[in-house]
mmCIF file of C-alpha atoms in Angstrom:
data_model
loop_
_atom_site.group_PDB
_atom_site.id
_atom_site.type_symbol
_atom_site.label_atom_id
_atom_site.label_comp_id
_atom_site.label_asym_id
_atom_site.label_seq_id
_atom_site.Cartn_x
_atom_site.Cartn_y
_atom_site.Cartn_z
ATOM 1 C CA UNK F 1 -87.886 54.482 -35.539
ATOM 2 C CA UNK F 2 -91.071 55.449 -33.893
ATOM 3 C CA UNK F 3 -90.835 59.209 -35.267
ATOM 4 C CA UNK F 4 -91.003 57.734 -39.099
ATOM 5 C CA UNK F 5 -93.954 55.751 -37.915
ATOM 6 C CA UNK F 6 -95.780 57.950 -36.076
ATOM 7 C CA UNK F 7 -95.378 60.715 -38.438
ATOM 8 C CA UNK F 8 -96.379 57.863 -41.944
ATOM 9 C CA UNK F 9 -99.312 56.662 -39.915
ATOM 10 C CA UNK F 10 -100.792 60.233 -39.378
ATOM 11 C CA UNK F 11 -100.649 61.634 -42.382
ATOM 12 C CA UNK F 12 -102.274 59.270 -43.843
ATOM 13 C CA UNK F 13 -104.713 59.004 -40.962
ATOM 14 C CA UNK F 14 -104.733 55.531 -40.177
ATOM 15 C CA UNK F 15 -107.254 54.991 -38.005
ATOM 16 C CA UNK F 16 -107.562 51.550 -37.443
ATOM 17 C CA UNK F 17 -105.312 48.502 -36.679
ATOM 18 C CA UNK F 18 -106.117 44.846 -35.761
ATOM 19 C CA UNK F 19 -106.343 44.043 -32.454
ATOM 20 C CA UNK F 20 -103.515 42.112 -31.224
ATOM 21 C CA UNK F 21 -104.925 41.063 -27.501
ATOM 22 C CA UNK F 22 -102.716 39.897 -24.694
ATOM 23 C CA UNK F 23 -102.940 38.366 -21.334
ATOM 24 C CA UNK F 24 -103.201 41.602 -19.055
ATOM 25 C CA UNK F 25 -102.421 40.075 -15.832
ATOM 26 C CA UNK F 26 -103.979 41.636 -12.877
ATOM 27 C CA UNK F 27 -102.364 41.537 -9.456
ATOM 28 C CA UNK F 28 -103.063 41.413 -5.799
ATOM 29 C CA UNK F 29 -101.806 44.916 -4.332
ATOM 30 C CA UNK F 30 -102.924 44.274 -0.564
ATOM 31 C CA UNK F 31 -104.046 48.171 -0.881
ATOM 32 C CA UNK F 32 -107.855 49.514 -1.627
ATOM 33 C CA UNK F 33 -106.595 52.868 -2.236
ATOM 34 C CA UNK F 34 -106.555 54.399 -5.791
ATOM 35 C CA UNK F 35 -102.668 54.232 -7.059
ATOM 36 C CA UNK F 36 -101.592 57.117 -9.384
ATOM 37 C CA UNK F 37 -98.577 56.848 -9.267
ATOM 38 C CA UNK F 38 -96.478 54.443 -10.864
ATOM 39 C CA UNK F 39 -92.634 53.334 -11.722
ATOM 40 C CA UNK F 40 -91.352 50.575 -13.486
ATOM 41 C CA UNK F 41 -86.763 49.562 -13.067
ATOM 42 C CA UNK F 42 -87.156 46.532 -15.212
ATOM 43 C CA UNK F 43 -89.433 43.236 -15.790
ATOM 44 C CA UNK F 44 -89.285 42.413 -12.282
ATOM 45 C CA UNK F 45 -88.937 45.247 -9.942
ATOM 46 C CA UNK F 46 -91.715 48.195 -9.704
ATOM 47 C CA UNK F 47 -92.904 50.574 -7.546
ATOM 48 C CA UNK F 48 -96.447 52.028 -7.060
ATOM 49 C CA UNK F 49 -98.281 54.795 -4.782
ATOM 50 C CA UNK F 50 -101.457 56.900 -3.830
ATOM 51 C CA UNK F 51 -103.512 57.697 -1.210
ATOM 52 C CA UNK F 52 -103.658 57.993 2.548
ATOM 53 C CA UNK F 53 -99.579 57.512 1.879
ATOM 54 C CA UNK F 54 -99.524 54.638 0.286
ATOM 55 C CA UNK F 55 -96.440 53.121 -1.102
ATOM 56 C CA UNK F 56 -95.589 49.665 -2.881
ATOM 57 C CA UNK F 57 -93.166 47.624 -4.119
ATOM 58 C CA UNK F 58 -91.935 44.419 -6.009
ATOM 59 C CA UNK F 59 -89.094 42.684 -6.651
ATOM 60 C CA UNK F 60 -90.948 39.301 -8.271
ATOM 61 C CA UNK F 61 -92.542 40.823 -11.162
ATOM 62 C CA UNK F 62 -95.650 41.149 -8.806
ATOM 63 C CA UNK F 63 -96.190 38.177 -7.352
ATOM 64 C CA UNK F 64 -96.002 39.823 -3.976
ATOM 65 C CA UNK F 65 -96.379 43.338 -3.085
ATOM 66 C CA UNK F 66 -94.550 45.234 0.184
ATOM 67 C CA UNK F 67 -96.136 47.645 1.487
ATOM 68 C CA UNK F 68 -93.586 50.269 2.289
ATOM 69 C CA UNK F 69 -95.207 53.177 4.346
ATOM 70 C CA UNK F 70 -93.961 57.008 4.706
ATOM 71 C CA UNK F 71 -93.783 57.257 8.188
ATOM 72 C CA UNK F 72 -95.743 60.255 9.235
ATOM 73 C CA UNK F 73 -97.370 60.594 5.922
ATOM 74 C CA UNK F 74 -100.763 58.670 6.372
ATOM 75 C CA UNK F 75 -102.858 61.997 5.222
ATOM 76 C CA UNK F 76 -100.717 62.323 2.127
ATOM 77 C CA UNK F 77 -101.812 61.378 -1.868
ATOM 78 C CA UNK F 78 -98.794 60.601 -3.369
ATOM 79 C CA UNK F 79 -99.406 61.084 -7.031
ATOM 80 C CA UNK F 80 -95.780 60.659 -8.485
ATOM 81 C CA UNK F 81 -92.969 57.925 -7.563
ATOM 82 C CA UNK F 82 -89.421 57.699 -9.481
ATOM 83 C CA UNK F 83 -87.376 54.376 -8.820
ATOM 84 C CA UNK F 84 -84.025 53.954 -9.774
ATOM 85 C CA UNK F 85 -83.687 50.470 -8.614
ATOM 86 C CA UNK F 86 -84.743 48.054 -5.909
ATOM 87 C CA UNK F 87 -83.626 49.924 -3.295
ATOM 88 C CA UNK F 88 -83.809 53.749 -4.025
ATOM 89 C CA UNK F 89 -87.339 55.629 -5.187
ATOM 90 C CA UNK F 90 -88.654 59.349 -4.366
ATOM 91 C CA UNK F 91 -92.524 59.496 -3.821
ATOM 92 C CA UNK F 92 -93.724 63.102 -4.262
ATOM 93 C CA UNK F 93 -97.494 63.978 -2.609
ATOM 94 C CA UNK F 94 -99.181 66.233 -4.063
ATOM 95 C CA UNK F 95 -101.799 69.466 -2.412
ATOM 96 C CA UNK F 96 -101.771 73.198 -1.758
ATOM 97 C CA UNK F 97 -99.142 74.300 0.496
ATOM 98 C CA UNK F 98 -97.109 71.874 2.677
ATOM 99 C CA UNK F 99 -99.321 68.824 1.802
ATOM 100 C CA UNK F 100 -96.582 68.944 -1.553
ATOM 101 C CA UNK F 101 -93.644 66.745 -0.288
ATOM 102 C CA UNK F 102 -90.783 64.745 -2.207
ATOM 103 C CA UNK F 103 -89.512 61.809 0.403
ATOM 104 C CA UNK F 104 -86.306 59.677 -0.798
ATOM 105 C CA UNK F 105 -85.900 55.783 0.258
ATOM 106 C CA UNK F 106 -81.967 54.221 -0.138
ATOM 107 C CA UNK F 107 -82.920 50.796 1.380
ATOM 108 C CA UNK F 108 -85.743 49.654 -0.424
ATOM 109 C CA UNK F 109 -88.547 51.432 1.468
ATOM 110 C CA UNK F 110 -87.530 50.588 5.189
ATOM 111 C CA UNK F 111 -86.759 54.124 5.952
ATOM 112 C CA UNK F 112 -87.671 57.615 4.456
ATOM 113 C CA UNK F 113 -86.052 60.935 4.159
ATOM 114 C CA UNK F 114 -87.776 64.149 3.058
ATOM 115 C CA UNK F 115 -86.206 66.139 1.027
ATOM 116 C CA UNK F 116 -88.591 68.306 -0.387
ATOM 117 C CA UNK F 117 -91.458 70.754 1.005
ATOM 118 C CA UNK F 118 -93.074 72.947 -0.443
ATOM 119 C CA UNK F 119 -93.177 76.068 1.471
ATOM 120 C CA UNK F 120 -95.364 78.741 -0.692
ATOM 121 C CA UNK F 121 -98.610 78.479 -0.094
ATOM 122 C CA UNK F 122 -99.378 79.218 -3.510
ATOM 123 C CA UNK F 123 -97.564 76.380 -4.455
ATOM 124 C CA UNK F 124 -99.046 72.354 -5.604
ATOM 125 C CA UNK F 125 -96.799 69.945 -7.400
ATOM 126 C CA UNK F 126 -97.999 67.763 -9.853
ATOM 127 C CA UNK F 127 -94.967 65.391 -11.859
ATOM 128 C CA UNK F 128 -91.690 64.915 -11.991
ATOM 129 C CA UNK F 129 -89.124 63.125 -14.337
ATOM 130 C CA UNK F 130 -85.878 62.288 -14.276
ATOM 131 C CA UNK F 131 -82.334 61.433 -16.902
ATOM 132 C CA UNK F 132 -80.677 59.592 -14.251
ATOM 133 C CA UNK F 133 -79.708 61.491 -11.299
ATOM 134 C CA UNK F 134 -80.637 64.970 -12.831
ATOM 135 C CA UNK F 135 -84.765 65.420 -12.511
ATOM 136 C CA UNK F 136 -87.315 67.954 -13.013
ATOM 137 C CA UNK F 137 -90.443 68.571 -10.957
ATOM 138 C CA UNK F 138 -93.294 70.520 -12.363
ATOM 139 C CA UNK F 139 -95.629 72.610 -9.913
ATOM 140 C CA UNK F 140 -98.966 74.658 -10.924
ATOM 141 C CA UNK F 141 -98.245 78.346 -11.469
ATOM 142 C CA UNK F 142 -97.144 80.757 -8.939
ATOM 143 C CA UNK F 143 -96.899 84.516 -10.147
ATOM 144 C CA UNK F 144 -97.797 83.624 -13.965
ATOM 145 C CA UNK F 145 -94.988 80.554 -14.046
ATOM 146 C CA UNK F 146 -95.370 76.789 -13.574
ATOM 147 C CA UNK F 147 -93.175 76.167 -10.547
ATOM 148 C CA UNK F 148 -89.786 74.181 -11.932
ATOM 149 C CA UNK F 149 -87.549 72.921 -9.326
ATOM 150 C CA UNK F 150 -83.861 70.634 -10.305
ATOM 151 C CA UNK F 151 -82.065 68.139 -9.024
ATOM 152 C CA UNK F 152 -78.758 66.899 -9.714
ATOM 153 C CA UNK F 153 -78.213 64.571 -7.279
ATOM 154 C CA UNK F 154 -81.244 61.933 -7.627
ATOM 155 C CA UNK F 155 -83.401 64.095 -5.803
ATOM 156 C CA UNK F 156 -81.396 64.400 -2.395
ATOM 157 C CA UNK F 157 -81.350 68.188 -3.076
ATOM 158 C CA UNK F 158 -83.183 70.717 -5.176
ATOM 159 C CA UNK F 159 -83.339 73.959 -6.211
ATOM 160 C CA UNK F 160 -86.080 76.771 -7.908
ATOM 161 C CA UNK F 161 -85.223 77.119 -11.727
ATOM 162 C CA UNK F 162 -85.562 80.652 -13.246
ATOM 163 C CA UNK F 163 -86.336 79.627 -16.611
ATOM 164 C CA UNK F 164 -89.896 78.204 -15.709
ATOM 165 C CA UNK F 165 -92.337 78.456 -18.874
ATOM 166 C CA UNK F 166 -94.660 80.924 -18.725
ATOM 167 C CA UNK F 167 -98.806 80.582 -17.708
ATOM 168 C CA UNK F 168 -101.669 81.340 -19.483
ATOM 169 C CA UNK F 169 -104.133 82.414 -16.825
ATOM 170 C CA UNK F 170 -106.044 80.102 -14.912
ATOM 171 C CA UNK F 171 -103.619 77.357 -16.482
ATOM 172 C CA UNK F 172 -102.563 74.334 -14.079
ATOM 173 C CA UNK F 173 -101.401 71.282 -15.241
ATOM 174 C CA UNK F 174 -102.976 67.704 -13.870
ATOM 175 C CA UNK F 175 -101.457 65.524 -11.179
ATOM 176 C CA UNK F 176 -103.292 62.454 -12.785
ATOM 177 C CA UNK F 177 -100.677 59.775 -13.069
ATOM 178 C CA UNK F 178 -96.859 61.504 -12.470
ATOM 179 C CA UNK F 179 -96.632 61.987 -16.362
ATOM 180 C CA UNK F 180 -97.272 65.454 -16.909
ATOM 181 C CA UNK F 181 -93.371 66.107 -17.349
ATOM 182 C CA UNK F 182 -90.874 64.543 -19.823
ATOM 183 C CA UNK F 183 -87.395 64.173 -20.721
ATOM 184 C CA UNK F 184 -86.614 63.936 -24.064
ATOM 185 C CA UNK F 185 -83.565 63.554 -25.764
ATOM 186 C CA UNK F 186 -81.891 66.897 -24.794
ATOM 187 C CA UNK F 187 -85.550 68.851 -23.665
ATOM 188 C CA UNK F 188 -88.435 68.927 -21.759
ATOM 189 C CA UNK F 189 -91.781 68.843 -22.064
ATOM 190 C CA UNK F 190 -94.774 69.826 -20.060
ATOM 191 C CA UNK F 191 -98.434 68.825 -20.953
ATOM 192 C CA UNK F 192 -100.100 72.045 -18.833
ATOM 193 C CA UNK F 193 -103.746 71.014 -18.548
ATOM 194 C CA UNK F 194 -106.763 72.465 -18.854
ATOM 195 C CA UNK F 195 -105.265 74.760 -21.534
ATOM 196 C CA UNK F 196 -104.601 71.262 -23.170
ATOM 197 C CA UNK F 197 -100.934 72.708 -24.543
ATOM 198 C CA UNK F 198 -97.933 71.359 -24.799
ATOM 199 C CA UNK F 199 -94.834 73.324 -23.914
ATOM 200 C CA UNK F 200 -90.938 72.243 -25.316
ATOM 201 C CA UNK F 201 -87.783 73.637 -24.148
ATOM 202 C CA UNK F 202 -84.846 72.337 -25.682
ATOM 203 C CA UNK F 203 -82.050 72.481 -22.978
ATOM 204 C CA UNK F 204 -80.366 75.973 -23.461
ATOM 205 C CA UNK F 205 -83.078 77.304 -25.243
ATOM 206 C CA UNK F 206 -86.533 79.173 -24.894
ATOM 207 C CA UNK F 207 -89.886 77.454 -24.303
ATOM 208 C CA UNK F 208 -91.941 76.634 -27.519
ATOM 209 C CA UNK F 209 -95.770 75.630 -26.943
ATOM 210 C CA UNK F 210 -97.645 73.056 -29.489
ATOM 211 C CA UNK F 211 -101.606 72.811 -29.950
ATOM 212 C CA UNK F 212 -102.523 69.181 -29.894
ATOM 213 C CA UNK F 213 -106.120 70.587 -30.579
ATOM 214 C CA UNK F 214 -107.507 68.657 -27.372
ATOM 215 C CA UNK F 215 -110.347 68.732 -25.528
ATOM 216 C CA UNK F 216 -110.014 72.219 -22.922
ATOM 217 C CA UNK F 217 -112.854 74.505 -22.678
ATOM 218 C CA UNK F 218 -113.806 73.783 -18.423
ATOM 219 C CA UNK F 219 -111.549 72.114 -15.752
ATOM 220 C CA UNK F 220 -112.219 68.236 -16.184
ATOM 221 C CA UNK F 221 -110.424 68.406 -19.669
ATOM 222 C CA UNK F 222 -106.899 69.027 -21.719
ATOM 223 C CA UNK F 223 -104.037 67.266 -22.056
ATOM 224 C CA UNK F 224 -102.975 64.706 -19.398
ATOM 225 C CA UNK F 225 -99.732 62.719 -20.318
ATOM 226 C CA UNK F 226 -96.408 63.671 -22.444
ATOM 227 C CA UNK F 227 -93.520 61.251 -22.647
ATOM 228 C CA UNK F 228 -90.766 60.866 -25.019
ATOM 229 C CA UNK F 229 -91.570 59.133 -28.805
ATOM 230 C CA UNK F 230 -88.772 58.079 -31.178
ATOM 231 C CA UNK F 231 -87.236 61.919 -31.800
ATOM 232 C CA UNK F 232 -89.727 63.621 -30.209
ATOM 233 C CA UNK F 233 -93.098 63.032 -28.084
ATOM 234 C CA UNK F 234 -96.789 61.649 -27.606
ATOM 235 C CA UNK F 235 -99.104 62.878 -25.163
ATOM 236 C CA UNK F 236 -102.580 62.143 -25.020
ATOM 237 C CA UNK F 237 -105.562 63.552 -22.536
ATOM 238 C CA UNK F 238 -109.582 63.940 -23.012
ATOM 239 C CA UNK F 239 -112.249 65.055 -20.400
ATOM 240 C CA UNK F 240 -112.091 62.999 -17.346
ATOM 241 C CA UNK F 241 -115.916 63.623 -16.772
ATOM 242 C CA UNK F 242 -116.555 61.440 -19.762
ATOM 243 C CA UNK F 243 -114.436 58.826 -19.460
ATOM 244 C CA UNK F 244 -115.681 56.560 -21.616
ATOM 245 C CA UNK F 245 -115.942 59.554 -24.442
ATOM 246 C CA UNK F 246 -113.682 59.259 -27.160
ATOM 247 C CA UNK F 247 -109.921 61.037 -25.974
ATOM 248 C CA UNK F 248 -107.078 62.528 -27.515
ATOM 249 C CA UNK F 249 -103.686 61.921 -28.709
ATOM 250 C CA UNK F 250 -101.254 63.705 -30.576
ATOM 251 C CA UNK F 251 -97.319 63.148 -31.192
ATOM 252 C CA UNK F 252 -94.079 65.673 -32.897
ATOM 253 C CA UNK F 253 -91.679 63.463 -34.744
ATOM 254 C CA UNK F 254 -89.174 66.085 -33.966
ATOM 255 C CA UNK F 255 -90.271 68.625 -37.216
ATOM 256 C CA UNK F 256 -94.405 68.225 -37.584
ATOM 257 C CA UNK F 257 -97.301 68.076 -35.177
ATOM 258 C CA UNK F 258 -99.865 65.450 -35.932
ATOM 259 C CA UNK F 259 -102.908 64.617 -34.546
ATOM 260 C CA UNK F 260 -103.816 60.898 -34.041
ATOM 261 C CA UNK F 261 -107.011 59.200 -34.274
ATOM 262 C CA UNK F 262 -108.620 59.718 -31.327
ATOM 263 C CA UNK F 263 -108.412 56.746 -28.626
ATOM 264 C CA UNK F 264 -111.808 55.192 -27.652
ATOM 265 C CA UNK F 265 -111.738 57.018 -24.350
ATOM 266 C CA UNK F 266 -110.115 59.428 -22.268
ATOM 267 C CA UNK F 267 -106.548 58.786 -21.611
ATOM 268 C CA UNK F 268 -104.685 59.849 -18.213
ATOM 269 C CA UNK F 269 -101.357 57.974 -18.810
ATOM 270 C CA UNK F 270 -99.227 57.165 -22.108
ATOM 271 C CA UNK F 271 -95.684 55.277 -22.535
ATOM 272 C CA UNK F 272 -93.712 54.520 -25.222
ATOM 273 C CA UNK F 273 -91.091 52.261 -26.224
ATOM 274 C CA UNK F 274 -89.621 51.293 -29.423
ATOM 275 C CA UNK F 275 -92.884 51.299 -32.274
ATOM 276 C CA UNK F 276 -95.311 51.067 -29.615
ATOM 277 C CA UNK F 277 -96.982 53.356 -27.299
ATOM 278 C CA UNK F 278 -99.861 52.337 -24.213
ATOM 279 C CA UNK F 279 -102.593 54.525 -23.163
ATOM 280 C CA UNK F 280 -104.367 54.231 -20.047
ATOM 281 C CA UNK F 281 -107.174 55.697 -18.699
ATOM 282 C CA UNK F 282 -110.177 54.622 -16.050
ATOM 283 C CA UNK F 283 -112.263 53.713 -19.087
ATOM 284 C CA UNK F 284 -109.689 50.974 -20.721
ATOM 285 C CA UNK F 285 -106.246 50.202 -22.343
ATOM 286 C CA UNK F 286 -105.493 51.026 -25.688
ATOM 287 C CA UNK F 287 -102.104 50.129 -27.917
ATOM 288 C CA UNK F 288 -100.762 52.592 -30.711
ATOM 289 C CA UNK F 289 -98.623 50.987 -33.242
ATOM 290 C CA UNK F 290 -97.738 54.068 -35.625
ATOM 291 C CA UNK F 291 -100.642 53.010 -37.762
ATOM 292 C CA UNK F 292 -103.671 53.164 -35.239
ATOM 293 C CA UNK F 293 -105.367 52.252 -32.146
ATOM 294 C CA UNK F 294 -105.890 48.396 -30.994
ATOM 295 C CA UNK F 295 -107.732 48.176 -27.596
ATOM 296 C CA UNK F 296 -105.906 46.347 -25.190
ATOM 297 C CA UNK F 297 -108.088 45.990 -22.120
ATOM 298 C CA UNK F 298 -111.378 47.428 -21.193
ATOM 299 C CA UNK F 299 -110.242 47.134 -17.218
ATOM 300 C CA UNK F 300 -109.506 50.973 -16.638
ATOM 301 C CA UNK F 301 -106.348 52.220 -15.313
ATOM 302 C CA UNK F 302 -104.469 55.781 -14.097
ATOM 303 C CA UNK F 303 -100.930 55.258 -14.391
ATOM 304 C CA UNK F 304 -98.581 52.932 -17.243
ATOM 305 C CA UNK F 305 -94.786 52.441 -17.363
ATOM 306 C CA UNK F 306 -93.065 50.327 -19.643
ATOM 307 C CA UNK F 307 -89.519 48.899 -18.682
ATOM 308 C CA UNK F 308 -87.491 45.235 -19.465
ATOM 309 C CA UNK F 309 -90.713 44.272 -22.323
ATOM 310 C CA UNK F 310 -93.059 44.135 -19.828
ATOM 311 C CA UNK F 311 -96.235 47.151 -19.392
ATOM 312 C CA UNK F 312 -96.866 48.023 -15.760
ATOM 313 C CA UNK F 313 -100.397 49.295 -14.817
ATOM 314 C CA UNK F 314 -102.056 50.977 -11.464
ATOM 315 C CA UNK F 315 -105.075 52.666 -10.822
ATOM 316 C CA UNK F 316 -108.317 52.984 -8.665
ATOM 317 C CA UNK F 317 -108.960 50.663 -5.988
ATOM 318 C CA UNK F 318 -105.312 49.062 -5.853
ATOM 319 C CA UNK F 319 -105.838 47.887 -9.283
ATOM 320 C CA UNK F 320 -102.384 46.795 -10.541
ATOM 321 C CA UNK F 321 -101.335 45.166 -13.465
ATOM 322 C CA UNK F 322 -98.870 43.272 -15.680
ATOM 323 C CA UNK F 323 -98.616 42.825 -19.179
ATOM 324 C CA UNK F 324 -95.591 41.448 -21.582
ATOM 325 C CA UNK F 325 -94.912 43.369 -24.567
ATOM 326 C CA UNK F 326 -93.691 42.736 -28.139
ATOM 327 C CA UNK F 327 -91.357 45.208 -28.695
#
């Protein structure tokens, strides 16, 4: 299991791990907008979006992309996107006030339904997740609380959850690439920031916050990205001023807190599958095997998703791309 791994590799402090290169493909998105946001069903079928309301699809493993517009939403960034198959995906925008929006799509994109607006004007979402139909979506603070709306229903309906974690002040967590949420095996987990923590809630429980020792200090740096790792989680993050600047990393087997070699730049974007974990970030691609870092691209990305053995990558000027994975 990844947790062994991670947590064998670490304390010995592996740093270091032979390069094992691959072929990352890059594709033609038809789009010049940066893409954020990113969601991957299987080897063939993804989903991508960004600015100016930009959404995309494929069913082909990328050899074509459809554009498949909000209608109305040509003003909006849409930072997160959730697919659940061909045909069904929620694209949440992100901004202060009303510019937040969740729209839902049942035929593949054609038409769009919204089903989320934020109201407060206080309010900015930044990431959601999702454990089939029941999701999570993650908002800065309001009133000393991150903002933590549920769904039960794949996102058709939601409501305000009480049981928000707590702010530090100033805290706010980054809408960088729609992975500043997890679901793990029976929790959550929020990566809040500029106060580069991350937070844990087991479901039923209270709200536990780890120090992955990160870069935080001014606004440009923390921790980015959290997903799910073997029996517990990796996130990694940096300072996006320096992008090329060495980044962080850090991963909980599910009892310790390690800190990993530090990537060769900053990271906006980790997944995981299996004994391997991607990192992206506008400076490069990195892969983490348990035992170290191997770079796996130098062409910089936002956003990576891993689904069916194949890595799925988006970021600035409709940069989209394909890799196959070893599992």
């Amino acid at each position: 299991m990844i947790a062994r791994g991670l947590a064998l590799a670490l304390l010995l402090g592996c740093a270091g791990a032979s390069a094992q290169q691959a072929d990352l493909a890059l594709q033609r998105s038809g789009v010049d907008v940066r893409l954020r946001g990113l969601s991957a069903v299987d080897a063939w079928v993804a989903w991508a979006s960004g600015r100016n309301g930009t959404v995309l699809r494929t069913v082909d493993g990328g050899a074509h992309w459809e554009a498949r517009p909000v209608p109305g939403a040509g003003q909006l960034d849409f930072r997160d996107i959730q697919a659940f198959d061909a045909d069904t995906a929620l694209a949440l925008s992100i901004g202060p006030g009303e510019s937040s929006r969740v729209y839902r799509t049942d035929d593949g994109g054609a038409t769009w339904t919204q089903v989320l607006r934020n109201r407060d004007p206080r309010g900015f979402f930044d990431c959601m997740t999702f454990d089939g139909q029941r999701g999570w979506l993650l908002g800065d603070p309001v009133g000393g609380r991150f903002q933590l709306l549920a769904t039960d229903d794949g996102g058709r309906s939601w409501r305000m959850r009480g049981d928000a974690p707590q702010a530090l002040p100033d805290e706010a967590a980054y809408a960088a690439s729609g992975t500043c949420i997890a679901r793990l095996r029976g929790a959550l987990a929020v990566a809040t920031g500029n106060t580069a923590r991350v937070l844990v809630r087991k479901d039923g429980g209270a709200w536990q916050a780890f120090d992955p020792r990160m870069t935080r200090g001014k606004p440009e740096a923390g921790a980015f990205s959290v997903t799910a790792a073997g029996a517990g989680w990796f996130a990694v993050g940096g300072d996006y001023s320096a992008e090329a600047a060495p980044g962080n990393a850090a991963a909980f087997d599910g009892a310790t807190l390690r800190i990993a070699p530090a990537p060769r730049g900053f990271r906006s974007a980790v997944a995981c599958t299996g004994d391997l974990c991607i990192a992206a970030g506008p400076a490069g691609v990195d892969r983490w095997d348990g035992k170290g870092w191997a770079p796996l691209s130098d062409v910089g990305f936002d956003a990576v998703d891993i689904a069916g053995g194949v890595a799925w990558f988006s970021g600035d000027a409709g940069r989209i791309g394909r890799l196959p994975i070893a599992e």
